[in-house]
Tab-separated table of C-alpha atoms in Angstrom:
chain	number	residue	atom	x	y	z
G	1453	UNK	CA	-28.550	63.955	-27.030
G	1454	UNK	CA	-27.311	61.431	-30.060
G	1455	UNK	CA	-28.180	58.066	-30.338
G	1456	UNK	CA	-24.881	56.567	-28.876
G	1457	UNK	CA	-25.245	58.783	-25.993
G	1458	UNK	CA	-28.897	57.453	-25.739
G	1459	UNK	CA	-27.827	54.021	-25.948
G	1460	UNK	CA	-25.531	54.292	-23.362
G	1461	UNK	CA	-27.931	55.883	-20.828
G	1462	UNK	CA	-30.526	53.081	-21.407
G	1463	UNK	CA	-27.604	50.486	-20.938
G	1464	UNK	CA	-26.683	52.030	-17.768
G	1465	UNK	CA	-30.603	52.155	-16.467
G	1466	UNK	CA	-31.123	48.732	-17.409
G	1467	UNK	CA	-27.717	47.831	-15.675
G	1468	UNK	CA	-28.805	49.272	-12.739
G	1469	UNK	CA	-32.090	47.620	-12.634
G	1470	UNK	CA	-30.928	44.073	-13.674
G	1471	UNK	CA	-27.396	44.053	-11.802
G	1472	UNK	CA	-24.456	42.989	-12.631
G	1473	UNK	CA	-24.544	40.846	-15.708
G	1474	UNK	CA	-23.491	37.233	-15.135
G	1475	UNK	CA	-20.128	35.678	-16.461
G	1476	UNK	CA	-20.446	33.422	-19.297
G	1477	UNK	CA	-19.790	29.791	-18.154
G	1478	UNK	CA	-16.130	28.445	-19.006
G	1479	UNK	CA	-16.189	25.787	-21.378
G	1480	UNK	CA	-16.838	22.267	-20.057
G	1481	UNK	CA	-13.604	20.497	-19.971
G	1482	UNK	CA	-13.955	16.558	-21.131
G	1483	UNK	CA	-14.061	13.735	-18.408
G	1484	UNK	CA	-10.633	12.534	-18.126
G	1485	UNK	CA	-10.068	8.623	-18.243
G	1486	UNK	CA	-8.129	7.361	-15.180
G	1487	UNK	CA	-4.705	5.446	-15.980
G	1488	UNK	CA	-2.983	3.845	-13.115
G	1489	UNK	CA	0.393	2.799	-13.696
G	1490	UNK	CA	1.888	-0.034	-11.300
G	1491	UNK	CA	5.516	0.575	-9.800
G	1492	UNK	CA	7.448	-1.799	-7.976
G	1493	UNK	CA	11.041	-2.446	-7.389
G	1494	UNK	CA	12.859	-3.636	-10.470
G	1495	UNK	CA	10.326	-2.120	-12.960
G	1496	UNK	CA	11.573	-2.169	-16.593
G	1497	UNK	CA	11.964	2.017	-17.138
G	1498	UNK	CA	10.642	2.361	-20.557
G	1499	UNK	CA	7.663	-0.559	-19.845
G	1500	UNK	CA	5.983	2.046	-17.406
G	1501	UNK	CA	7.546	5.286	-18.637
G	1502	UNK	CA	6.776	4.715	-22.559
G	1503	UNK	CA	3.098	3.995	-21.779
G	1504	UNK	CA	2.575	6.665	-19.406
G	1505	UNK	CA	3.935	9.453	-21.701
G	1506	UNK	CA	1.816	8.279	-24.500
G	1507	UNK	CA	-1.592	8.682	-22.339
G	1508	UNK	CA	-0.182	11.674	-20.433
G	1509	UNK	CA	0.321	13.649	-23.693
G	1510	UNK	CA	-3.056	12.669	-25.276
G	1511	UNK	CA	-5.376	15.507	-25.864
G	1512	UNK	CA	-8.644	16.675	-28.004
G	1513	UNK	CA	-8.325	19.175	-30.539
G	1514	UNK	CA	-8.572	21.838	-28.038
G	1515	UNK	CA	-5.522	20.629	-26.141
G	1516	UNK	CA	-7.569	19.473	-23.329
G	1517	UNK	CA	-5.610	16.420	-21.665
G	1518	UNK	CA	-7.785	13.281	-21.842
G	1519	UNK	CA	-6.170	10.966	-19.551
G	1520	UNK	CA	-5.175	11.280	-15.826
G	1521	UNK	CA	-2.434	9.426	-15.505
G	1522	UNK	CA	-0.866	8.350	-11.762
G	1523	UNK	CA	1.282	5.740	-10.308
G	1524	UNK	CA	0.472	3.077	-7.970
G	1525	UNK	CA	2.910	1.183	-5.738
G	1526	UNK	CA	3.228	-1.719	-3.628
G	1527	UNK	CA	3.957	0.692	-1.106
G	1528	UNK	CA	4.243	4.686	-1.148
G	1529	UNK	CA	8.058	4.569	-0.843
G	1530	UNK	CA	10.753	5.293	-3.620
G	1531	UNK	CA	11.550	2.584	-5.570
G	1532	UNK	CA	14.437	1.937	-7.905
G	1533	UNK	CA	13.687	1.110	-11.899
G	1534	UNK	CA	15.399	-1.552	-13.592
G	1535	UNK	CA	18.543	0.298	-14.013
G	1536	UNK	CA	19.028	3.628	-12.333
G	1537	UNK	CA	15.900	5.626	-11.900
G	1538	UNK	CA	14.094	6.289	-8.395
G	1539	UNK	CA	10.576	6.898	-8.268
G	1540	UNK	CA	8.022	7.452	-5.714
G	1541	UNK	CA	4.349	6.073	-6.321
G	1542	UNK	CA	1.848	8.503	-5.614
G	1543	UNK	CA	-0.739	5.984	-4.320
G	1544	UNK	CA	-0.916	2.345	-3.357
G	1545	UNK	CA	-3.488	-0.273	-3.364
G	1546	UNK	CA	-5.422	0.927	-0.177
G	1547	UNK	CA	-5.982	4.791	-1.262
G	1548	UNK	CA	-5.777	4.787	-5.224
G	1549	UNK	CA	-8.456	6.224	-7.158
G	1550	UNK	CA	-10.144	3.231	-9.143
G	1551	UNK	CA	-8.575	3.376	-12.584
G	1552	UNK	CA	-10.426	2.898	-16.148
G	1553	UNK	CA	-7.261	1.445	-17.480
G	1554	UNK	CA	-4.352	-0.314	-15.609
G	1555	UNK	CA	-0.787	-0.776	-17.087
G	1556	UNK	CA	1.324	-3.706	-15.687
G	1557	UNK	CA	4.749	-3.044	-16.794
G	1558	UNK	CA	7.478	-5.672	-16.701
G	1559	UNK	CA	10.758	-6.276	-14.925
G	1560	UNK	CA	11.316	-7.727	-11.685
G	1561	UNK	CA	7.477	-8.720	-11.203
G	1562	UNK	CA	8.190	-11.161	-8.331
G	1563	UNK	CA	7.499	-8.586	-5.989
G	1564	UNK	CA	4.128	-8.022	-7.438
G	1565	UNK	CA	3.266	-11.864	-7.685
G	1566	UNK	CA	4.453	-12.443	-3.932
G	1567	UNK	CA	2.361	-9.590	-2.717
G	1568	UNK	CA	-1.253	-10.726	-1.780
G	1569	UNK	CA	-2.604	-7.105	-1.354
G	1570	UNK	CA	-1.250	-6.064	-4.749
G	1571	UNK	CA	-2.696	-9.417	-6.271
G	1572	UNK	CA	-6.065	-8.899	-4.745
G	1573	UNK	CA	-6.198	-5.348	-6.023
G	1574	UNK	CA	-5.374	-6.501	-9.638
G	1575	UNK	CA	-8.059	-8.922	-9.209
G	1576	UNK	CA	-10.778	-6.461	-8.039
G	1577	UNK	CA	-9.794	-4.037	-10.966
G	1578	UNK	CA	-10.344	-6.620	-13.535
G	1579	UNK	CA	-13.662	-7.645	-12.001
G	1580	UNK	CA	-14.727	-3.867	-11.817
G	1581	UNK	CA	-14.209	-4.074	-15.703
G	1582	UNK	CA	-11.180	-2.059	-15.829
G	1583	UNK	CA	-8.957	-2.510	-18.949
G	1584	UNK	CA	-5.775	-4.504	-18.249
G	1585	UNK	CA	-2.903	-3.455	-20.172
G	1586	UNK	CA	0.173	-5.295	-19.640
G	1587	UNK	CA	3.738	-4.688	-21.135
G	1588	UNK	CA	6.684	-7.358	-21.343
G	1589	UNK	CA	6.529	-9.968	-18.655
G	1590	UNK	CA	3.883	-8.091	-16.836
G	1591	UNK	CA	1.508	-10.628	-18.596
G	1592	UNK	CA	2.981	-12.936	-16.092
G	1593	UNK	CA	1.112	-11.124	-13.314
G	1594	UNK	CA	-1.848	-11.381	-15.501
G	1595	UNK	CA	-1.325	-14.929	-16.015
G	1596	UNK	CA	-0.860	-15.844	-12.241
G	1597	UNK	CA	-4.519	-14.180	-11.697
G	1598	UNK	CA	-5.993	-15.992	-13.963
G	1599	UNK	CA	-6.857	-13.394	-16.320
G	1600	UNK	CA	-5.358	-14.708	-19.748
G	1601	UNK	CA	-6.584	-18.424	-19.671
G	1602	UNK	CA	-7.737	-19.247	-22.756
G	1603	UNK	CA	-6.646	-15.971	-24.605
G	1604	UNK	CA	-4.267	-15.281	-27.380
G	1605	UNK	CA	-1.438	-12.913	-25.872
G	1606	UNK	CA	2.026	-11.823	-26.414
G	1607	UNK	CA	5.155	-10.944	-24.175
G	1608	UNK	CA	8.655	-10.270	-24.428
G	1609	UNK	CA	10.162	-12.948	-26.657
G	1610	UNK	CA	12.516	-14.370	-24.001
G	1611	UNK	CA	9.133	-14.675	-21.472
G	1612	UNK	CA	6.967	-16.938	-23.534
G	1613	UNK	CA	7.982	-20.234	-22.242
G	1614	UNK	CA	7.826	-19.061	-18.730
G	1615	UNK	CA	4.367	-17.665	-19.162
G	1616	UNK	CA	3.241	-20.739	-20.508
G	1617	UNK	CA	4.809	-22.781	-17.565
G	1618	UNK	CA	2.620	-20.209	-15.110
G	1619	UNK	CA	-0.398	-20.475	-17.054
G	1620	UNK	CA	-0.738	-23.648	-19.715
G	1621	UNK	CA	-4.120	-22.512	-20.869
G	1622	UNK	CA	-2.592	-19.545	-22.584
G	1623	UNK	CA	-1.975	-19.207	-26.078
G	1624	UNK	CA	1.266	-17.060	-26.593
G	1625	UNK	CA	1.689	-15.614	-29.917
G	1626	UNK	CA	5.384	-14.947	-31.570
G	1627	UNK	CA	6.175	-11.746	-33.480
G	1628	UNK	CA	3.278	-9.586	-32.146
G	1629	UNK	CA	3.880	-6.078	-30.944
G	1630	UNK	CA	0.477	-6.259	-29.117
G	1631	UNK	CA	-2.669	-8.379	-28.954
G	1632	UNK	CA	-5.764	-6.655	-28.064
G	1633	UNK	CA	-8.564	-9.146	-26.683
G	1634	UNK	CA	-10.980	-6.605	-25.570
G	1635	UNK	CA	-10.605	-6.077	-21.718
G	1636	UNK	CA	-7.061	-7.419	-21.911
G	1637	UNK	CA	-4.362	-6.082	-24.032
G	1638	UNK	CA	-0.675	-7.381	-24.051
G	1639	UNK	CA	2.227	-6.103	-25.417
G	1640	UNK	CA	5.614	-7.748	-26.320
G	1641	UNK	CA	7.724	-5.469	-24.138
G	1642	UNK	CA	9.891	-2.426	-23.646
G	1643	UNK	CA	9.171	-0.018	-26.836
G	1644	UNK	CA	6.347	-2.042	-27.913
G	1645	UNK	CA	4.487	-0.768	-25.045
G	1646	UNK	CA	4.237	2.403	-26.756
G	1647	UNK	CA	2.613	0.797	-29.685
G	1648	UNK	CA	-0.089	-0.865	-27.355
G	1649	UNK	CA	-0.526	2.612	-25.524
G	1650	UNK	CA	-1.480	4.211	-28.685
G	1651	UNK	CA	-3.661	1.543	-30.057
G	1652	UNK	CA	-5.818	1.856	-26.431
G	1653	UNK	CA	-5.700	5.696	-27.031
G	1654	UNK	CA	-6.971	5.173	-30.298
G	1655	UNK	CA	-9.741	2.435	-29.489
G	1656	UNK	CA	-10.597	4.704	-26.354
G	1657	UNK	CA	-10.518	8.325	-27.758
G	1658	UNK	CA	-10.356	8.169	-31.759
G	1659	UNK	CA	-7.699	7.788	-34.273
G	1660	UNK	CA	-7.223	11.589	-34.298
G	1661	UNK	CA	-6.107	11.536	-30.952
G	1662	UNK	CA	-3.997	8.688	-31.232
G	1663	UNK	CA	-2.283	10.372	-34.164
G	1664	UNK	CA	-1.738	13.874	-32.263
G	1665	UNK	CA	0.005	11.681	-29.300
G	1666	UNK	CA	2.058	9.711	-31.729
G	1667	UNK	CA	3.232	13.125	-33.464
G	1668	UNK	CA	4.057	14.844	-30.267
G	1669	UNK	CA	6.154	12.047	-29.105
G	1670	UNK	CA	7.985	11.944	-32.611
G	1671	UNK	CA	6.695	8.161	-32.708
G	1672	UNK	CA	7.298	7.945	-36.318
G	1673	UNK	CA	6.562	4.218	-36.232
G	1674	UNK	CA	3.263	4.149	-35.208
G	1675	UNK	CA	1.212	1.958	-37.113
G	1676	UNK	CA	-1.700	4.818	-37.948
G	1677	UNK	CA	0.681	6.947	-39.707
G	1678	UNK	CA	0.732	4.767	-43.056
G	1679	UNK	CA	-2.461	3.073	-43.738
G	1680	UNK	CA	-0.611	1.245	-46.775
G	1681	UNK	CA	1.724	-0.163	-44.544
G	1682	UNK	CA	-1.039	-1.544	-41.957
G	1683	UNK	CA	0.484	-4.079	-39.862
G	1684	UNK	CA	-2.618	-4.765	-38.078
G	1685	UNK	CA	-3.871	-8.293	-38.302
G	1686	UNK	CA	-6.597	-10.875	-36.675
G	1687	UNK	CA	-5.470	-13.463	-34.393
G	1688	UNK	CA	-7.424	-16.956	-34.772
G	1689	UNK	CA	-9.879	-15.999	-32.183
G	1690	UNK	CA	-10.354	-12.657	-33.865
G	1691	UNK	CA	-8.337	-10.500	-31.332
G	1692	UNK	CA	-6.723	-7.249	-32.966
G	1693	UNK	CA	-2.850	-7.504	-33.294
G	1694	UNK	CA	0.186	-5.703	-34.698
G	1695	UNK	CA	2.627	-7.705	-36.318
G	1696	UNK	CA	6.298	-7.382	-35.342
G	1697	UNK	CA	9.576	-8.563	-36.661
G	1698	UNK	CA	10.558	-11.865	-37.090
G	1699	UNK	CA	12.942	-12.813	-34.144
G	1700	UNK	CA	15.930	-14.986	-34.675
G	1701	UNK	CA	15.685	-18.029	-33.084
G	1702	UNK	CA	16.360	-17.492	-29.535
G	1703	UNK	CA	18.287	-19.464	-26.848
G	1704	UNK	CA	16.593	-22.275	-25.464
G	1705	UNK	CA	17.534	-22.230	-21.748
G	1706	UNK	CA	18.152	-26.036	-20.500
G	1707	UNK	CA	16.109	-25.381	-17.646
G	1708	UNK	CA	12.946	-24.768	-20.111
G	1709	UNK	CA	13.932	-27.919	-21.941
G	1710	UNK	CA	13.935	-29.603	-18.869
G	1711	UNK	CA	10.775	-28.012	-17.514
G	1712	UNK	CA	8.740	-28.824	-20.781
G	1713	UNK	CA	9.992	-32.518	-20.718
G	1714	UNK	CA	8.590	-32.548	-17.059
G	1715	UNK	CA	5.337	-31.132	-18.427
G	1716	UNK	CA	4.459	-33.038	-21.275
G	1717	UNK	CA	6.125	-36.497	-20.616
G	1718	UNK	CA	6.521	-36.677	-16.853
G	1719	UNK	CA	9.405	-37.294	-14.097
G	1720	UNK	CA	10.631	-40.413	-15.329
G	1721	UNK	CA	11.422	-38.928	-19.033
G	1722	UNK	CA	13.021	-35.908	-17.449
G	1723	UNK	CA	15.063	-37.937	-15.388
G	1724	UNK	CA	16.578	-39.869	-18.647
G	1725	UNK	CA	16.950	-36.503	-20.285
G	1726	UNK	CA	18.889	-35.153	-17.476
G	1727	UNK	CA	22.552	-36.267	-18.301
G	1728	UNK	CA	22.567	-34.912	-21.920
G	1729	UNK	CA	20.929	-31.524	-20.634
G	1730	UNK	CA	23.567	-31.236	-18.033
G	1731	UNK	CA	26.631	-32.202	-20.067
G	1732	UNK	CA	25.553	-29.666	-22.792
G	1733	UNK	CA	24.857	-26.494	-20.326
G	1734	UNK	CA	27.396	-24.157	-19.209
G	1735	UNK	CA	27.803	-21.043	-16.946
G	1736	UNK	CA	24.398	-19.993	-15.586
G	1737	UNK	CA	22.469	-22.282	-17.945
G	1738	UNK	CA	24.000	-25.268	-15.931
G	1739	UNK	CA	23.604	-23.379	-12.440
G	1740	UNK	CA	19.729	-23.269	-13.248
G	1741	UNK	CA	19.756	-26.927	-13.558
G	1742	UNK	CA	21.821	-27.874	-10.717
G	1743	UNK	CA	20.288	-28.816	-7.355
G	1744	UNK	CA	20.326	-25.368	-5.756
G	1745	UNK	CA	18.741	-23.725	-9.029
G	1746	UNK	CA	16.419	-25.903	-9.913
G	1747	UNK	CA	15.177	-26.410	-6.348
G	1748	UNK	CA	14.658	-22.654	-6.328
G	1749	UNK	CA	12.741	-22.573	-9.745
G	1750	UNK	CA	10.502	-25.352	-8.655
G	1751	UNK	CA	9.416	-23.628	-5.444
G	1752	UNK	CA	8.796	-20.608	-7.495
G	1753	UNK	CA	6.469	-22.736	-9.680
G	1754	UNK	CA	4.839	-24.489	-6.711
G	1755	UNK	CA	3.657	-20.939	-5.579
G	1756	UNK	CA	3.012	-19.015	-8.737
G	1757	UNK	CA	1.775	-21.712	-11.587
G	1758	UNK	CA	-1.473	-22.257	-12.360
G	1759	UNK	CA	-0.201	-25.748	-13.336
G	1760	UNK	CA	-1.235	-27.663	-10.327
G	1761	UNK	CA	1.509	-30.385	-11.001
G	1762	UNK	CA	4.465	-28.751	-12.562
G	1763	UNK	CA	6.289	-27.372	-9.407
G	1764	UNK	CA	5.498	-30.679	-7.434
G	1765	UNK	CA	6.801	-32.708	-10.195
G	1766	UNK	CA	10.016	-30.647	-10.453
G	1767	UNK	CA	10.619	-31.062	-6.821
G	1768	UNK	CA	10.117	-34.802	-6.969
G	1769	UNK	CA	12.568	-34.622	-9.872
G	1770	UNK	CA	15.387	-32.883	-8.212
G	1771	UNK	CA	14.721	-35.603	-5.115
G	1772	UNK	CA	15.303	-38.308	-7.903
G	1773	UNK	CA	18.161	-37.215	-9.359
G	1774	UNK	CA	19.930	-35.874	-6.209
G	1775	UNK	CA	18.865	-39.163	-4.223
G	1776	UNK	CA	21.550	-38.701	-1.579
G	1777	UNK	CA	20.727	-34.954	-0.892
G	1778	UNK	CA	18.961	-34.369	2.415
G	1779	UNK	CA	17.972	-30.738	1.239
G	1780	UNK	CA	16.367	-32.070	-2.061
G	1781	UNK	CA	13.979	-34.451	0.254
G	1782	UNK	CA	13.258	-31.749	2.412
G	1783	UNK	CA	12.143	-29.344	-0.021
G	1784	UNK	CA	10.074	-32.043	-1.554
G	1785	UNK	CA	8.304	-32.758	1.647
G	1786	UNK	CA	7.666	-29.241	2.230
G	1787	UNK	CA	5.980	-28.941	-1.149
G	1788	UNK	CA	3.999	-31.745	-0.408
G	1789	UNK	CA	2.847	-30.587	2.993
G	1790	UNK	CA	1.855	-27.263	1.073
G	1791	UNK	CA	-0.116	-29.417	-1.453
G	1792	UNK	CA	-1.749	-31.259	1.459
G	1793	UNK	CA	-0.078	-34.682	0.425
G	1794	UNK	CA	0.945	-35.723	3.970
G	1795	UNK	CA	1.561	-39.565	3.561
G	1796	UNK	CA	4.040	-38.761	0.541
G	1797	UNK	CA	5.315	-35.629	2.708
G	1798	UNK	CA	6.231	-37.932	5.526
G	1799	UNK	CA	8.238	-40.131	3.433
G	1800	UNK	CA	10.286	-37.581	1.967
G	1801	UNK	CA	10.883	-35.874	5.261
G	1802	UNK	CA	11.690	-39.301	6.669
G	1803	UNK	CA	14.179	-39.800	3.843
G	1804	UNK	CA	15.833	-36.578	4.694
G	1805	UNK	CA	16.160	-37.049	8.171
G	1806	UNK	CA	17.874	-40.382	7.288
G	1807	UNK	CA	20.347	-39.025	4.999
G	1808	UNK	CA	21.195	-36.135	7.494
G	1809	UNK	CA	20.367	-36.904	11.134
G	1810	UNK	CA	21.352	-33.110	11.883
G	1811	UNK	CA	18.719	-31.611	9.656
G	1812	UNK	CA	16.507	-30.266	12.497
G	1813	UNK	CA	14.051	-28.368	9.905
G	1814	UNK	CA	13.302	-31.695	8.183
G	1815	UNK	CA	12.836	-33.172	11.838
G	1816	UNK	CA	10.388	-30.701	12.813
G	1817	UNK	CA	8.415	-31.080	9.835
G	1818	UNK	CA	7.807	-34.392	10.007
G	1819	UNK	CA	6.998	-34.182	13.868
G	1820	UNK	CA	4.320	-31.822	12.703
G	1821	UNK	CA	2.704	-34.316	10.288
G	1822	UNK	CA	-0.344	-36.004	11.953
């Protein structure tokens, strides 16, 4: 018996005694970080698809996915994005896994802000120390939830004034692609969401992971590719930000001029400024500062703004400049009731009924005040 035959015989005997050899344990996969992407009717397509793609392609050196990305809707029903794409969210707030990162895109964010369950779920995620990442005017949702007060943030350049009307304690920076305050990261909008997502990936998983993700996406503009052209900077508060292009002066809507005057100088000064604002506005710009458009804006601010006076003062302003309008006084009466000012509400509603005795809704509200 040669040595090789002897080895086989011994090996066979040991196998019979010890039983089958246990298979080697498979390599352990890294725990994946959960990323929830909020969806709602009118969501901006690239606001959610860009960051979603970045997190989904992020992997370690062995090709293991590092993030578990899923969608959460107001309901588990198909929604149409801003534009053309129909998407069905995987979860809603009742059954969504608790995320480590919550992406709040922009677009038509009103359905989110109008949904108490969605806002409560967002607040609960923040309370649980989830990383809150907004894109574009998704920052407005965080502002309503009180999560941006006192922070330096960014948003789409067309949303800055609205954001500060919603949350006057927010410091909204110009010309920043993203701003990282730690638990809260805000991105300027649309394509800037990719920059913000890559930054978050790098922060959580390392620069190499972010670089691989950017390479896989052919996102050659990522800050991390060229250290000599580093666009990262620090804000006054010490938040990390990426600089963006300097925007040309944007058109300032007449309604924002009016609301700024109301906020900073009061109703009387806004009344004085109104004729010239009305004269200079055209088309949709003018519609927004006429009675119907401004009443709608005032009621929206009354519901969503963290400034306790702005929405109500806007309604007072409408009733002042449209003093012969029963509808304007009735809207003011409703707002005053909501803000628990019954004496002033009664006066406004009495005026509404005086101007139009057929205004039954105003009559009922007037009679309901004790």
